[in-house]
Amino acid sequence: MNYQHLFSIAVLHNYFSGSSEAVPAINQYLTLNPTPECAQLIKQYRLKLHSAPGKLFLSSPVRDEAQKTFLPLANVTFDFYIKVQNPAFFYFTNMQSLQGVAYPRFVVDGVNTELSLENDEATAVDLFNIPEQRSADTSFFLQNTPTASPTFGVIGLDPVPTPAYNADLNKITFDTSPVTYETGQEFQLSYPIPPQWPPNVLGLASITLDGNSLTFDKAYTITFSRKEQQWNYYIVAPNTLLPADLAITADADSESSWAFDSTTEILTGELYDRLKGLYPEAKIFNIASTAALPYQSKAKQGIKLQQDSETIINNLPNPAPKNEGVGILNIYS
């Protein structure tokens, strides 16, 4: 039986490539795995799931008669967990695109190949009964913990109340005294809760296919950007040097200015205390970048430390993302 790709999903990250291209290295940090429901759909419709460097493919057996498949003539959604394999991902990734999105779901939006971002929430439905003892502020304790600033829906009561939520006690309160409410009357309360994802899941990639009008070989992408941060080099130096004796320069680059401020001497602070404890006779200097600089897996070359206009270190190590832009250089000993 012949198979043809229904779609692929690639996770792109310019920390690795310097451009928006699929790179194998991303697999060390993020993986795409079908949810249990998706795995069942794959089995049900005789599909095949396989991966390539930086990509995931879902394929379908194709029969004759204009490439018919086993998919139904309706919408079918395939959900994949985006799982963080290595927490170092957060050190070098700009997470601003996810700001305000607590539970990210990347979805198909029209003909766009870049999956769009939306917030994903599950819904809990609790069943309650109007108590015999009614009051203007009757409390009902929730069975689940809602998301932040939840909106509650009530079904089964007329007039429909507007519950007040107490997050500390995880309860709602509303007036149960209307005469239209009957003692023991059942009603439903719905509210948003966090999706039930396994540990280390960052979000979902969600692809919906229309079995009535399939288009094969669709290529979708999820793009993350590298973090940019001000770099601070702290220099342990002989006490005979002055700030004006040291400078950092960098080769030209089309992406960033790679310019550094003038040298200043550091006299206080936690890092100062730590370095002075190791080198009590040394001076501690600081040279910071004038703007935020991008992290990249392949180190930026040509960042030079100069003393009296002469280069003493030709390629400074780039500060590790986990150190939040801080690099320490020792020219004291």
Short mmCIF file of C-alpha atoms in Angstrom, two decimals:
data_model
loop_
_atom_site.label_atom_id
_atom_site.label_comp_id
_atom_site.label_asym_id
_atom_site.label_seq_id
_atom_site.Cartn_x
_atom_site.Cartn_y
_atom_site.Cartn_z
CA MET A 1 0.00 0.00 0.00
CA ASN A 2 1.29 3.45 -0.90
CA TYR A 3 1.59 6.19 1.72
CA GLN A 4 1.63 9.93 1.23
CA HIS A 5 2.40 12.69 3.70
CA LEU A 6 -0.68 14.42 5.05
CA PHE A 7 1.43 17.04 6.79
CA SER A 8 4.68 17.76 8.57
CA ILE A 9 5.44 19.94 11.58
CA ALA A 10 8.88 21.52 12.02
CA VAL A 11 10.07 23.40 15.10
CA LEU A 12 12.31 26.26 14.01
CA HIS A 13 14.73 28.13 16.27
CA ASN A 14 17.28 30.68 15.11
CA TYR A 15 19.47 30.05 18.17
CA PHE A 16 20.81 27.04 16.29
CA SER A 17 20.82 28.13 12.67
CA GLY A 18 20.85 31.92 12.68
CA SER A 19 17.84 31.68 10.37
CA SER A 20 14.38 30.14 10.28
CA GLU A 21 15.33 26.65 9.18
CA ALA A 22 14.64 23.21 10.58
CA VAL A 23 17.66 21.99 12.55
CA PRO A 24 18.31 18.55 14.06
CA ALA A 25 19.65 20.08 17.30
CA ILE A 26 16.19 21.18 18.39
CA ASN A 27 15.34 17.52 19.09
CA GLN A 28 17.68 17.68 22.10
CA TYR A 29 15.42 20.30 23.66
CA LEU A 30 11.90 19.89 22.27
CA THR A 31 10.01 16.88 20.95
CA LEU A 32 6.58 16.43 19.41
CA ASN A 33 4.60 13.43 20.68
CA PRO A 34 0.98 12.47 19.96
CA THR A 35 -1.51 12.78 22.79
CA PRO A 36 -3.21 9.50 23.77
CA GLU A 37 -6.29 10.55 21.80
CA CYS A 38 -4.13 11.40 18.77
CA ALA A 39 -2.31 8.07 19.01
CA GLN A 40 -5.69 6.34 18.93
CA LEU A 41 -6.73 8.29 15.83
CA ILE A 42 -3.48 7.35 14.10
CA LYS A 43 -4.17 3.70 14.81
CA GLN A 44 -7.85 3.95 13.89
CA TYR A 45 -7.22 5.49 10.46
CA ARG A 46 -4.15 3.35 9.67
CA LEU A 47 -1.79 6.33 9.57
CA LYS A 48 1.96 6.33 10.05
CA LEU A 49 3.90 8.75 12.22
CA HIS A 50 7.63 9.20 11.78
CA SER A 51 10.24 11.85 12.39
CA ALA A 52 13.19 13.36 10.58
CA PRO A 53 15.75 15.85 11.88
CA GLY A 54 13.72 18.74 13.28
CA LYS A 55 10.43 17.46 11.81
CA LEU A 56 7.46 15.22 12.42
CA PHE A 57 5.50 13.59 9.56
CA LEU A 58 2.04 12.07 9.53
CA SER A 59 1.29 9.90 6.49
CA SER A 60 -1.82 8.17 5.20
CA PRO A 61 -2.29 5.12 3.01
CA VAL A 62 -3.59 6.29 -0.36
CA ARG A 63 -6.01 4.27 -2.45
CA ASP A 64 -7.02 4.91 -6.01
CA GLU A 65 -10.01 7.02 -7.00
CA ALA A 66 -8.40 10.44 -6.69
CA GLN A 67 -6.20 9.65 -3.67
CA LYS A 68 -8.87 8.54 -1.24
CA THR A 69 -7.78 7.74 2.31
CA PHE A 70 -9.30 6.06 5.33
CA LEU A 71 -10.02 9.44 6.93
CA PRO A 72 -13.71 10.30 7.41
CA LEU A 73 -15.39 13.00 5.33
CA ALA A 74 -15.31 15.41 8.26
CA ASN A 75 -12.88 17.41 10.38
CA VAL A 76 -10.36 15.36 12.35
CA THR A 77 -7.93 17.04 14.79
CA PHE A 78 -4.50 15.60 15.61
CA ASP A 79 -2.90 16.97 18.81
CA PHE A 80 0.78 16.65 19.64
CA TYR A 81 2.43 17.49 22.94
CA ILE A 82 5.35 19.93 22.66
CA LYS A 83 7.56 18.50 25.38
CA VAL A 84 10.65 20.15 26.85
CA GLN A 85 13.42 17.56 26.92
CA ASN A 86 16.05 19.90 28.37
CA PRO A 87 15.17 22.92 30.55
CA ALA A 88 18.14 24.77 29.07
CA PHE A 89 15.66 25.58 26.28
CA PHE A 90 14.27 28.37 28.44
CA TYR A 91 17.71 29.95 28.95
CA PHE A 92 18.26 30.78 25.28
CA THR A 93 14.66 31.15 24.07
CA ASN A 94 12.74 34.42 23.92
CA MET A 95 9.48 33.53 25.64
CA GLN A 96 7.88 36.96 25.07
CA SER A 97 5.74 35.51 22.27
CA LEU A 98 4.03 33.37 24.93
CA GLN A 99 3.49 36.22 27.37
CA GLY A 100 -0.08 36.15 28.61
CA VAL A 101 -0.64 32.67 27.16
CA ALA A 102 -0.59 30.29 30.09
CA TYR A 103 -1.35 27.16 28.07
CA PRO A 104 -0.18 27.59 24.48
CA ARG A 105 -1.82 25.73 21.62
CA PHE A 106 -0.42 26.18 18.10
CA VAL A 107 -3.17 25.77 15.51
CA VAL A 108 -3.80 25.93 11.77
CA ASP A 109 -5.08 29.36 10.76
CA GLY A 110 -6.35 29.50 7.19
CA VAL A 111 -3.66 28.89 4.60
CA ASN A 112 -0.78 30.04 6.81
CA THR A 113 2.03 27.54 7.20
CA GLU A 114 3.16 29.11 10.50
CA LEU A 115 0.92 27.70 13.20
CA SER A 116 -0.94 30.41 15.09
CA LEU A 117 -0.90 30.72 18.86
CA GLU A 118 -3.93 30.62 21.12
CA ASN A 119 -4.58 29.85 24.78
CA ASP A 120 -5.76 26.34 25.59
CA GLU A 121 -8.04 25.57 28.52
CA ALA A 122 -10.07 22.59 29.65
CA THR A 123 -13.54 22.92 31.15
CA ALA A 124 -14.70 21.45 34.44
CA VAL A 125 -18.40 20.89 35.15
CA ASP A 126 -19.48 20.50 38.78
CA LEU A 127 -22.99 19.43 39.85
CA PHE A 128 -24.62 21.09 42.87
CA ASN A 129 -28.05 21.25 44.52
CA ILE A 130 -29.83 24.20 46.02
CA PRO A 131 -29.60 23.65 49.82
CA GLU A 132 -32.46 23.74 52.24
CA GLN A 133 -30.84 26.62 54.11
CA ARG A 134 -30.79 29.46 51.57
CA SER A 135 -29.20 32.88 51.90
CA ALA A 136 -27.86 35.83 49.94
CA ASP A 137 -24.35 34.38 50.08
CA THR A 138 -24.58 30.60 49.90
CA SER A 139 -21.21 28.94 49.26
CA PHE A 140 -20.39 26.03 46.99
CA PHE A 141 -16.90 24.51 47.03
CA LEU A 142 -15.36 23.62 43.66
CA GLN A 143 -14.01 20.19 42.85
CA ASN A 144 -11.17 21.58 40.68
CA THR A 145 -8.95 24.66 40.73
CA PRO A 146 -9.87 27.19 38.02
CA THR A 147 -7.42 29.13 35.91
CA ALA A 148 -6.70 32.75 36.79
CA SER A 149 -9.65 35.17 36.55
CA PRO A 150 -12.16 32.42 35.68
CA THR A 151 -15.56 32.98 34.10
CA PHE A 152 -18.31 30.77 35.47
CA GLY A 153 -21.32 29.42 33.60
CA VAL A 154 -24.46 28.27 35.37
CA ILE A 155 -27.03 25.95 33.78
CA GLY A 156 -30.28 24.94 35.43
CA LEU A 157 -31.19 28.06 37.40
CA ASP A 158 -33.53 30.91 36.47
CA PRO A 159 -32.62 33.67 37.04
CA VAL A 160 -29.02 32.80 36.21
CA PRO A 161 -26.81 33.94 39.12
CA THR A 162 -23.44 35.66 38.86
CA PRO A 163 -21.15 33.73 41.22
CA ALA A 164 -18.43 35.49 43.22
CA TYR A 165 -15.20 33.48 43.43
CA ASN A 166 -13.00 33.13 46.51
CA ALA A 167 -9.63 31.84 45.31
CA ASP A 168 -8.24 31.26 48.82
CA LEU A 169 -11.06 28.86 49.71
CA ASN A 170 -11.72 27.73 46.12
CA LYS A 171 -15.45 28.36 46.40
CA ILE A 172 -18.17 30.37 44.73
CA THR A 173 -20.93 32.32 46.45
CA PHE A 174 -24.25 33.57 45.13
CA ASP A 175 -27.79 34.39 46.27
CA THR A 176 -29.91 31.23 46.51
CA SER A 177 -33.02 32.96 47.86
CA PRO A 178 -35.04 33.56 44.62
CA VAL A 179 -38.43 31.86 44.89
CA THR A 180 -37.92 30.32 41.46
CA TYR A 181 -35.19 28.12 42.97
CA GLU A 182 -36.39 24.90 44.60
CA THR A 183 -34.73 23.13 47.49
CA GLY A 184 -32.70 20.24 46.13
CA GLN A 185 -32.80 21.65 42.59
CA GLU A 186 -29.78 20.47 40.61
CA PHE A 187 -27.66 22.87 38.57
CA GLN A 188 -24.37 22.74 36.68
CA LEU A 189 -21.42 25.05 37.16
CA SER A 190 -18.78 25.17 34.40
CA TYR A 191 -15.43 26.93 34.64
CA PRO A 192 -12.01 26.84 32.93
CA ILE A 193 -9.23 24.70 34.38
CA PRO A 194 -5.66 24.05 33.23
CA PRO A 195 -5.41 21.37 30.52
CA GLN A 196 -4.41 17.98 31.86
CA TRP A 197 -0.97 17.80 30.29
CA PRO A 198 1.84 15.49 31.42
CA PRO A 199 4.92 16.98 33.14
CA ASN A 200 7.31 19.13 31.07
CA VAL A 201 4.77 19.83 28.32
CA LEU A 202 5.12 23.38 27.02
CA GLY A 203 2.04 23.30 24.79
CA LEU A 204 0.15 21.58 22.00
CA ALA A 205 0.50 21.52 18.23
CA SER A 206 -2.99 21.00 16.85
CA ILE A 207 -3.68 20.16 13.19
CA THR A 208 -7.23 19.86 11.91
CA LEU A 209 -7.82 18.09 8.60
CA ASP A 210 -10.97 18.17 6.50
CA GLY A 211 -11.39 14.62 5.21
CA ASN A 212 -13.79 15.91 2.56
CA SER A 213 -11.15 18.05 0.83
CA LEU A 214 -7.69 16.88 1.75
CA THR A 215 -4.54 18.65 0.62
CA PHE A 216 -1.46 16.48 0.92
CA ASP A 217 2.10 17.46 1.85
CA LYS A 218 1.16 20.45 3.99
CA ALA A 219 4.23 21.75 5.82
CA TYR A 220 3.58 23.55 9.10
CA THR A 221 6.08 25.30 11.35
CA ILE A 222 6.35 26.49 14.94
CA THR A 223 8.96 29.20 15.34
CA PHE A 224 10.86 30.19 18.48
CA SER A 225 13.36 33.05 18.62
CA ARG A 226 16.61 33.22 20.53
CA LYS A 227 16.87 35.41 23.59
CA GLU A 228 18.66 38.73 23.43
CA GLN A 229 20.23 40.14 26.57
CA GLN A 230 22.78 42.72 27.64
CA TRP A 231 26.15 41.07 28.09
CA ASN A 232 28.30 41.97 31.10
CA TYR A 233 31.95 40.98 31.25
CA TYR A 234 33.56 41.20 34.69
CA ILE A 235 37.35 41.33 34.56
CA VAL A 236 39.67 40.32 37.39
CA ALA A 237 42.74 42.47 36.71
CA PRO A 238 46.02 43.59 38.32
CA ASN A 239 45.53 46.52 40.69
CA THR A 240 47.93 48.60 38.60
CA LEU A 241 45.38 48.95 35.79
CA LEU A 242 42.90 51.78 35.38
CA PRO A 243 39.47 51.57 33.66
CA ALA A 244 40.83 53.51 30.69
CA ASP A 245 43.44 50.78 30.12
CA LEU A 246 40.87 48.14 29.13
CA ALA A 247 38.27 47.97 26.36
CA ILE A 248 36.22 45.41 24.45
CA THR A 249 35.72 45.67 20.71
CA ALA A 250 33.94 43.37 18.28
CA ASP A 251 34.07 42.69 14.57
CA ALA A 252 31.23 44.14 12.50
CA ASP A 253 28.09 42.07 12.18
CA SER A 254 25.00 42.52 10.04
CA GLU A 255 22.67 41.46 12.87
CA SER A 256 23.68 43.58 15.87
CA SER A 257 25.81 46.57 16.76
CA TRP A 258 28.11 44.47 19.00
CA ALA A 259 29.30 47.65 20.69
CA PHE A 260 30.49 47.82 24.29
CA ASP A 261 30.50 50.64 26.84
CA SER A 262 33.54 52.11 28.49
CA THR A 263 35.15 50.18 31.32
CA THR A 264 34.10 50.89 34.90
CA GLU A 265 35.60 49.70 38.16
CA ILE A 266 33.28 47.72 40.44
CA LEU A 267 33.51 48.35 44.19
CA THR A 268 30.37 46.73 45.60
CA GLY A 269 27.93 43.92 45.00
CA GLU A 270 27.60 40.16 45.47
CA LEU A 271 29.80 39.27 42.48
CA TYR A 272 32.39 41.83 43.60
CA ASP A 273 32.50 40.26 47.08
CA ARG A 274 32.90 36.77 45.61
CA LEU A 275 35.71 37.74 43.24
CA LYS A 276 37.52 39.84 45.84
CA GLY A 277 37.33 36.90 48.21
CA LEU A 278 39.24 34.84 45.64
CA TYR A 279 41.58 37.63 44.51
CA PRO A 280 41.84 40.18 47.34
CA GLU A 281 44.65 42.17 45.69
CA ALA A 282 42.96 42.41 42.27
CA LYS A 283 40.73 45.09 40.81
CA ILE A 284 37.31 44.18 39.42
CA PHE A 285 36.18 45.89 36.21
CA ASN A 286 32.96 45.71 34.23
CA ILE A 287 32.39 46.18 30.50
CA ALA A 288 28.78 45.88 29.29
CA SER A 289 27.28 45.78 25.82
CA THR A 290 25.49 48.96 24.79
CA ALA A 291 22.44 46.97 23.69
CA ALA A 292 20.93 43.50 24.05
CA LEU A 293 22.89 40.89 22.11
CA PRO A 294 21.58 37.60 20.69
CA TYR A 295 22.59 34.19 21.96
CA GLN A 296 23.55 31.58 19.38
CA SER A 297 24.76 28.00 19.59
CA LYS A 298 27.80 28.81 17.46
CA ALA A 299 29.76 31.41 19.42
CA LYS A 300 30.20 34.90 18.06
CA GLN A 301 33.82 35.29 17.02
CA GLY A 302 35.91 38.42 17.01
CA ILE A 303 35.02 39.87 20.43
CA LYS A 304 38.37 41.20 21.63
CA LEU A 305 39.69 42.34 24.99
CA GLN A 306 42.22 45.13 24.55
CA GLN A 307 44.74 46.59 26.97
CA ASP A 308 46.27 49.90 26.02
CA SER A 309 44.85 49.45 22.48
CA GLU A 310 46.56 46.07 22.05
CA THR A 311 44.51 42.87 21.78
CA ILE A 312 45.27 40.49 24.64
CA ILE A 313 42.35 38.07 24.04
CA ASN A 314 41.24 37.68 20.43
CA ASN A 315 37.99 35.72 20.88
CA LEU A 316 36.23 36.22 24.18
CA PRO A 317 33.95 33.38 25.29
CA ASN A 318 30.29 34.28 24.86
CA PRO A 319 28.43 34.41 28.20
CA ALA A 320 26.36 31.27 28.68
CA PRO A 321 22.60 31.92 28.51
CA LYS A 322 22.14 30.24 31.89
CA ASN A 323 24.44 32.89 33.41
CA GLU A 324 22.05 35.62 32.24
CA GLY A 325 24.63 37.41 30.14
CA VAL A 326 27.43 37.45 32.71
CA GLY A 327 30.97 36.43 31.73
CA ILE A 328 34.05 36.48 33.95
CA LEU A 329 37.56 37.06 32.59
CA ASN A 330 40.70 36.61 34.68
CA ILE A 331 43.79 38.51 33.56
CA TYR A 332 45.11 38.83 37.11
CA SER A 333 47.03 35.60 37.19
#
